[in-house]
Tab-separated table of C-alpha atoms in Angstrom:
chain	number	residue	atom	x	y	z
U	1	MET	CA	30.539	104.328	-108.241
U	2	PRO	CA	33.191	104.396	-110.951
U	3	GLN	CA	33.515	101.273	-112.950
U	4	GLU	CA	37.179	100.879	-112.034
U	5	GLN	CA	36.488	100.701	-108.257
U	6	TYR	CA	33.635	98.144	-108.634
U	7	ALA	CA	35.868	95.910	-110.701
U	8	HIS	CA	38.668	96.185	-108.128
U	9	ARG	CA	36.289	95.098	-105.190
U	10	SER	CA	34.957	92.203	-107.213
U	11	THR	CA	38.431	90.906	-107.905
U	12	MET	CA	39.328	91.166	-104.164
U	13	GLN	CA	36.257	89.176	-103.016
U	14	THR	CA	36.780	86.433	-105.534
U	15	SER	CA	40.439	86.137	-104.639
U	16	GLU	CA	39.808	85.789	-100.791
U	17	GLY	CA	36.876	83.267	-101.083
U	18	PRO	CA	33.387	83.252	-99.264
U	19	GLN	CA	33.230	84.055	-95.488
U	20	VAL	CA	31.393	81.482	-93.066
U	21	TYR	CA	29.636	82.719	-89.836
U	22	LYS	CA	29.129	80.058	-87.005
U	23	VAL	CA	25.699	79.967	-85.184
U	24	GLY	CA	25.321	78.351	-81.607
U	25	ILE	CA	26.577	78.402	-77.993
U	26	TYR	CA	30.121	77.368	-77.429
U	27	GLY	CA	32.599	77.404	-74.611
U	28	TRP	CA	31.640	78.156	-71.014
U	29	ARG	CA	28.099	79.245	-71.991
U	30	LYS	CA	27.384	75.758	-73.329
U	31	ARG	CA	28.664	74.115	-70.150
U	32	CYS	CA	26.495	76.410	-67.938
U	33	LEU	CA	23.406	75.609	-70.007
U	34	TYR	CA	23.958	71.867	-69.606
U	35	PHE	CA	24.481	72.337	-65.874
U	36	PHE	CA	21.196	74.240	-65.467
U	37	VAL	CA	19.282	71.652	-67.504
U	38	LEU	CA	20.741	68.856	-65.376
U	39	LEU	CA	19.882	70.744	-62.146
U	40	LEU	CA	16.305	71.307	-63.377
U	41	MET	CA	15.891	67.615	-64.097
U	42	ILE	CA	17.163	66.748	-60.610
U	43	LEU	CA	14.706	69.202	-59.028
U	44	ILE	CA	11.845	67.741	-61.053
U	45	LEU	CA	12.721	64.218	-59.935
U	46	VAL	CA	13.035	65.296	-56.291
U	47	ASN	CA	9.703	67.155	-56.468
U	48	LEU	CA	8.008	64.130	-58.032
U	49	ALA	CA	9.460	61.843	-55.357
U	50	MET	CA	8.315	64.187	-52.553
U	51	THR	CA	4.814	64.392	-54.053
U	52	ILE	CA	4.560	60.598	-54.238
U	53	TRP	CA	5.842	60.314	-50.646
U	54	ILE	CA	3.282	62.870	-49.362
U	55	LEU	CA	0.477	61.059	-51.176
U	56	LYS	CA	1.661	57.802	-49.634
U	57	VAL	CA	1.981	59.165	-46.099
U	58	MET	CA	-1.292	61.135	-46.133
U	59	ASN	CA	-3.089	58.178	-47.661
U	60	PHE	CA	-4.584	60.103	-50.564
U	61	THR	CA	-7.103	58.064	-52.550
U	62	ILE	CA	-9.898	58.739	-54.969
U	63	ASP	CA	-12.419	58.790	-52.071
U	64	GLY	CA	-10.463	61.172	-49.829
U	65	MET	CA	-7.361	61.431	-47.675
U	66	GLY	CA	-6.323	59.758	-44.427
U	67	ASN	CA	-9.315	59.015	-42.175
U	68	LEU	CA	-11.472	61.382	-44.217
U	69	ARG	CA	-13.712	59.856	-46.859
U	70	ILE	CA	-16.018	61.702	-49.249
U	71	THR	CA	-19.326	59.894	-49.680
U	72	GLU	CA	-22.665	60.706	-51.246
U	73	LYS	CA	-24.103	61.696	-47.833
U	74	GLY	CA	-21.198	63.931	-46.837
U	75	LEU	CA	-17.822	63.504	-45.127
U	76	LYS	CA	-16.934	60.370	-43.171
U	77	LEU	CA	-14.187	60.308	-40.530
U	78	GLU	CA	-12.727	57.042	-39.296
U	79	GLY	CA	-10.792	56.895	-36.037
U	80	ASP	CA	-9.744	59.864	-33.892
U	81	SER	CA	-9.857	63.302	-35.502
U	82	GLU	CA	-8.486	66.621	-34.283
U	83	PHE	CA	-9.843	70.039	-35.296
U	84	LEU	CA	-7.589	73.031	-34.663
U	85	LYS	CA	-10.203	75.622	-35.701
U	86	PRO	CA	-14.009	75.877	-35.392
U	87	LEU	CA	-16.062	73.175	-37.093
U	88	TYR	CA	-19.274	74.148	-38.875
U	89	ALA	CA	-21.595	71.274	-39.770
U	90	LYS	CA	-25.300	70.656	-40.190
U	91	GLU	CA	-25.197	67.219	-38.548
U	92	ILE	CA	-22.561	65.178	-36.693
U	93	ARG	CA	-23.273	61.529	-35.925
U	94	SER	CA	-21.380	58.296	-35.356
U	95	ARG	CA	-21.583	55.045	-37.234
U	96	PRO	CA	-24.610	52.851	-36.406
U	97	GLY	CA	-23.971	50.965	-33.198
U	98	ASN	CA	-20.944	53.037	-32.145
U	99	PRO	CA	-20.802	55.896	-29.605
U	100	LEU	CA	-19.781	59.462	-30.413
U	101	TYR	CA	-17.059	61.016	-28.226
U	102	PHE	CA	-16.060	64.671	-27.850
U	103	GLN	CA	-12.725	65.000	-26.073
U	104	SER	CA	-10.843	68.159	-25.108
U	105	ALA	CA	-7.968	69.095	-22.816
U	106	ARG	CA	-9.964	72.003	-21.309
U	107	ASN	CA	-13.604	72.245	-22.254
U	108	VAL	CA	-16.089	71.525	-25.020
U	109	THR	CA	-18.325	74.410	-26.109
U	110	VAL	CA	-21.362	74.088	-28.369
U	111	ASN	CA	-22.848	77.363	-29.663
U	112	ILE	CA	-26.116	77.972	-31.512
U	113	LEU	CA	-25.934	81.154	-33.615
U	114	ASN	CA	-28.541	83.175	-35.469
U	115	ASP	CA	-28.258	84.756	-38.907
U	116	LYS	CA	-26.235	87.638	-37.451
U	117	THR	CA	-23.727	85.245	-35.780
U	118	LYS	CA	-25.067	86.133	-32.343
U	119	VAL	CA	-24.955	83.377	-29.732
U	120	LEU	CA	-28.466	82.219	-28.807
U	121	THR	CA	-27.646	79.055	-26.852
U	122	ARG	CA	-24.352	77.893	-25.377
U	123	LEU	CA	-23.387	74.621	-23.708
U	124	VAL	CA	-20.008	74.548	-21.954
U	125	THR	CA	-18.627	71.367	-20.396
U	126	GLY	CA	-15.514	72.191	-18.393
U	127	PRO	CA	-13.373	70.552	-15.711
U	128	GLN	CA	-15.322	72.251	-12.912
U	129	ALA	CA	-18.942	72.307	-14.095
U	130	VAL	CA	-21.364	71.960	-16.984
U	131	GLU	CA	-22.961	75.296	-17.898
U	132	ALA	CA	-25.969	75.883	-20.138
U	133	HIS	CA	-26.775	79.430	-21.266
U	134	SER	CA	-30.211	79.767	-22.849
U	135	GLN	CA	-33.606	81.342	-22.293
U	136	LYS	CA	-35.120	78.024	-21.167
U	137	PHE	CA	-33.752	74.610	-20.166
U	138	GLU	CA	-35.904	71.479	-20.543
U	139	VAL	CA	-35.459	67.757	-19.916
U	140	LYS	CA	-37.977	65.433	-21.563
U	141	THR	CA	-38.492	61.695	-21.932
U	142	LEU	CA	-38.515	59.830	-25.223
U	143	SER	CA	-42.291	60.103	-25.295
U	144	GLY	CA	-42.107	63.899	-24.947
U	145	LYS	CA	-43.159	64.136	-21.282
U	146	LEU	CA	-41.637	67.082	-19.449
U	147	LEU	CA	-39.412	66.052	-16.526
U	148	PHE	CA	-37.626	69.310	-15.712
U	149	SER	CA	-37.883	72.875	-16.932
U	150	ALA	CA	-36.145	76.066	-15.808
U	151	ASP	CA	-36.317	79.679	-16.962
U	152	ASP	CA	-36.180	83.171	-15.451
U	153	ASN	CA	-39.664	82.914	-13.919
U	154	GLU	CA	-39.941	79.375	-12.517
U	155	VAL	CA	-38.479	75.903	-12.198
U	156	VAL	CA	-40.885	73.061	-12.989
U	157	VAL	CA	-40.387	69.422	-11.964
U	158	GLY	CA	-42.775	67.281	-13.993
U	159	ALA	CA	-41.831	63.871	-12.599
U	160	GLU	CA	-44.406	61.870	-10.675
U	161	ARG	CA	-42.062	61.635	-7.696
U	162	LEU	CA	-39.336	63.982	-6.487
U	163	ARG	CA	-36.745	62.195	-4.361
U	164	VAL	CA	-34.148	63.985	-2.240
U	165	LEU	CA	-31.314	61.659	-1.248
U	166	GLY	CA	-29.347	64.126	0.889
U	167	ALA	CA	-28.983	63.423	4.588
U	168	GLU	CA	-30.135	66.937	5.511
U	169	GLY	CA	-33.240	66.834	3.332
U	170	THR	CA	-34.331	69.836	1.280
U	171	VAL	CA	-33.880	73.477	2.256
U	172	PHE	CA	-36.275	76.110	0.861
U	173	PRO	CA	-35.215	79.673	1.777
U	174	LYS	CA	-38.615	80.990	0.659
U	175	SER	CA	-42.090	79.598	0.163
U	176	ILE	CA	-42.894	76.358	-1.652
U	177	GLU	CA	-46.111	75.563	-3.506
U	178	THR	CA	-47.132	71.930	-3.999
U	179	PRO	CA	-50.366	69.896	-3.986
U	180	ASN	CA	-48.867	66.928	-2.140
U	181	VAL	CA	-45.928	66.236	0.176
U	182	ARG	CA	-45.308	62.611	1.153
U	183	ALA	CA	-42.474	60.310	2.111
U	184	ASP	CA	-41.420	56.992	0.605
U	185	PRO	CA	-43.211	53.846	1.841
U	186	PHE	CA	-42.128	52.851	5.368
U	187	LYS	CA	-40.259	56.157	5.736
U	188	GLU	CA	-41.164	59.065	7.975
U	189	LEU	CA	-41.931	62.547	6.717
U	190	ARG	CA	-40.552	65.458	8.714
U	191	LEU	CA	-41.283	69.148	8.147
U	192	GLU	CA	-38.925	71.148	10.312
U	193	SER	CA	-37.953	74.780	10.784
U	194	PRO	CA	-34.986	74.886	13.212
U	195	THR	CA	-34.829	78.668	13.798
U	196	ARG	CA	-38.033	80.148	12.387
U	197	ALA	CA	-41.745	79.459	12.227
U	198	LEU	CA	-43.362	76.831	9.999
U	199	VAL	CA	-46.445	78.185	8.221
U	200	MET	CA	-48.808	76.094	6.094
U	201	GLU	CA	-51.529	77.891	4.152
U	202	ALA	CA	-54.164	76.721	1.677
U	203	PRO	CA	-57.239	78.515	0.305
U	204	LYS	CA	-59.485	75.425	0.590
U	205	GLY	CA	-57.953	73.364	3.356
U	206	ILE	CA	-54.952	71.423	4.610
U	207	GLU	CA	-55.110	67.669	5.098
U	208	ILE	CA	-52.494	65.856	7.174
U	209	ASN	CA	-52.720	62.071	6.965
U	210	ALA	CA	-50.703	59.300	8.596
U	211	GLU	CA	-52.511	56.093	7.686
U	212	ALA	CA	-49.971	53.629	9.049
U	213	GLY	CA	-48.371	55.586	11.886
U	214	SER	CA	-48.655	58.455	14.305
U	215	LEU	CA	-48.672	62.188	13.756
U	216	LYS	CA	-46.533	64.379	15.966
U	217	ALA	CA	-46.318	68.183	16.074
U	218	THR	CA	-43.711	69.725	18.393
U	219	CYS	CA	-42.764	73.354	18.973
U	220	ARG	CA	-40.852	75.332	21.585
U	221	THR	CA	-43.237	78.164	22.398
U	222	GLU	CA	-46.740	78.014	20.921
U	223	LEU	CA	-48.755	75.635	18.768
U	224	ARG	CA	-51.773	77.396	17.307
U	225	LEU	CA	-54.698	75.826	15.455
U	226	GLU	CA	-56.859	78.574	14.043
U	227	SER	CA	-59.980	78.467	11.898
U	228	LYS	CA	-61.468	81.822	10.928
U	229	ASP	CA	-64.752	80.762	9.309
U	230	GLY	CA	-65.096	77.076	10.220
U	231	GLU	CA	-64.449	74.731	13.091
U	232	ILE	CA	-61.653	72.540	14.418
U	233	THR	CA	-62.681	68.901	14.900
U	234	LEU	CA	-60.709	66.422	16.992
U	235	ASN	CA	-62.150	63.044	16.013
U	236	SER	CA	-60.569	60.223	17.981
U	237	ALA	CA	-61.480	57.475	20.417
U	238	LYS	CA	-59.134	59.012	22.979
U	239	ILE	CA	-58.009	62.601	23.367
U	240	LYS	CA	-55.357	63.118	26.023
U	241	LEU	CA	-54.109	66.381	27.508
U	242	PRO	CA	-51.670	65.090	30.123
U	243	ASN	CA	-49.976	68.312	31.242
U	244	LEU	CA	-52.968	70.555	31.921
U	245	PRO	CA	-52.851	72.458	35.235
U	246	GLN	CA	-55.384	71.606	37.949
U	247	GLY	CA	-57.453	74.129	39.798
U	248	SER	CA	-57.633	74.198	43.615
U	249	SER	CA	-60.241	71.855	45.095
U	250	SER	CA	-63.206	73.477	46.848
U	251	SER	CA	-63.936	70.482	49.068
U	252	ALA	CA	-61.130	69.484	51.383
U	253	GLY	CA	-60.083	65.848	51.511
U	254	SER	CA	-61.769	64.907	48.256
U	255	ARG	CA	-59.909	62.174	46.384
U	256	GLN	CA	-62.090	61.735	43.342
U	257	LYS	CA	-60.445	61.255	39.963
U	258	ILE	CA	-63.143	62.802	37.815
U	259	TYR	CA	-62.323	66.250	36.490
U	260	GLU	CA	-64.021	68.894	34.449
U	261	LEU	CA	-62.240	70.542	31.498
U	262	CYS	CA	-62.423	74.289	31.813
U	263	VAL	CA	-61.436	77.142	29.482
U	264	CYS	CA	-60.175	80.512	30.625
U	265	PRO	CA	-61.170	83.730	28.807
U	266	ASN	CA	-57.677	83.865	27.335
U	267	GLY	CA	-58.102	80.350	25.911
U	268	ARG	CA	-56.062	78.500	28.513
U	269	LEU	CA	-57.319	75.031	29.503
U	270	PHE	CA	-57.243	73.642	33.015
U	271	LEU	CA	-58.801	70.816	35.038
U	272	SER	CA	-61.177	71.214	37.926
U	273	GLN	CA	-62.597	68.472	40.144
U	274	ALA	CA	-66.073	67.665	38.951
U	275	GLY	CA	-69.033	68.255	41.208
U	276	SER	CA	-72.784	68.232	40.981
U	277	GLY	CA	-72.515	71.504	39.107
U	278	SER	CA	-69.777	73.265	37.153
U	279	THR	CA	-66.692	74.023	39.257
U	280	CYS	CA	-64.816	76.090	36.635
U	281	GLN	CA	-65.847	79.435	38.122
U	282	ILE	CA	-64.353	78.428	41.469
U	283	ASN	CA	-60.877	77.748	39.985
U	284	THR	CA	-60.402	81.025	38.166
U	285	SER	CA	-57.032	81.502	39.896
U	286	VAL	CA	-55.457	79.319	37.187
U	287	CYS	CA	-56.444	81.859	34.521
U	288	LEU	CA	-54.442	84.661	36.105
């Protein structure tokens, strides 16, 4: 640059004085910034107030929230609790001395799952019935004695006495196997088949006992006592056969009341007036 021009610029700058540049936000930008800062402070205060209100309403404490308390042994719920989704727990129990209630508007279902989340056992308590789905169902006493057991093969009643309180008794559509059938003291025992036959079988014998009363067997067509390899014994002070037919008397005008018990070849019994000898062969007309 020529020396004359540099001297001319220097004289111009010194004559006008130094220039000052202002730094900051002025005007409408400054007012908007203050407004946003004030709005942010209001939002922070409102958020803090809402957080304190939620903590107050939900009863948040150091031990837990609401009726839920966190203890060394697990979670503790006080009062009524509602679960909107499935609950998974190792153990659920009430406080000592207080009952445990499960309440639902429809049903309560308890499932036992395996490692593959497959249902092994299910207990459903609904408004119509209580259903248990499992391979085996057992009822035991506190001492471990089996009272009732049911599975696909059999149903076992392990109680010392089975009582049926229904007015119609017990109906078995098929066979029943039991070592003893007896009634309550001072009650009668009745085995009845209204429309079919009543069959009692035992490999070693059948004993029918009525120690304090009478024994009565009634049927409509035939009553059969059969022993294939042994004998039938009627042991009593009196044996009465009141409705046996009587054979025709061989001697006219005889009024004796002594009769002889006769047996036909087909097994039919009849009475014949006794004589000095057997009179059964004379009264064979009854066997026809």
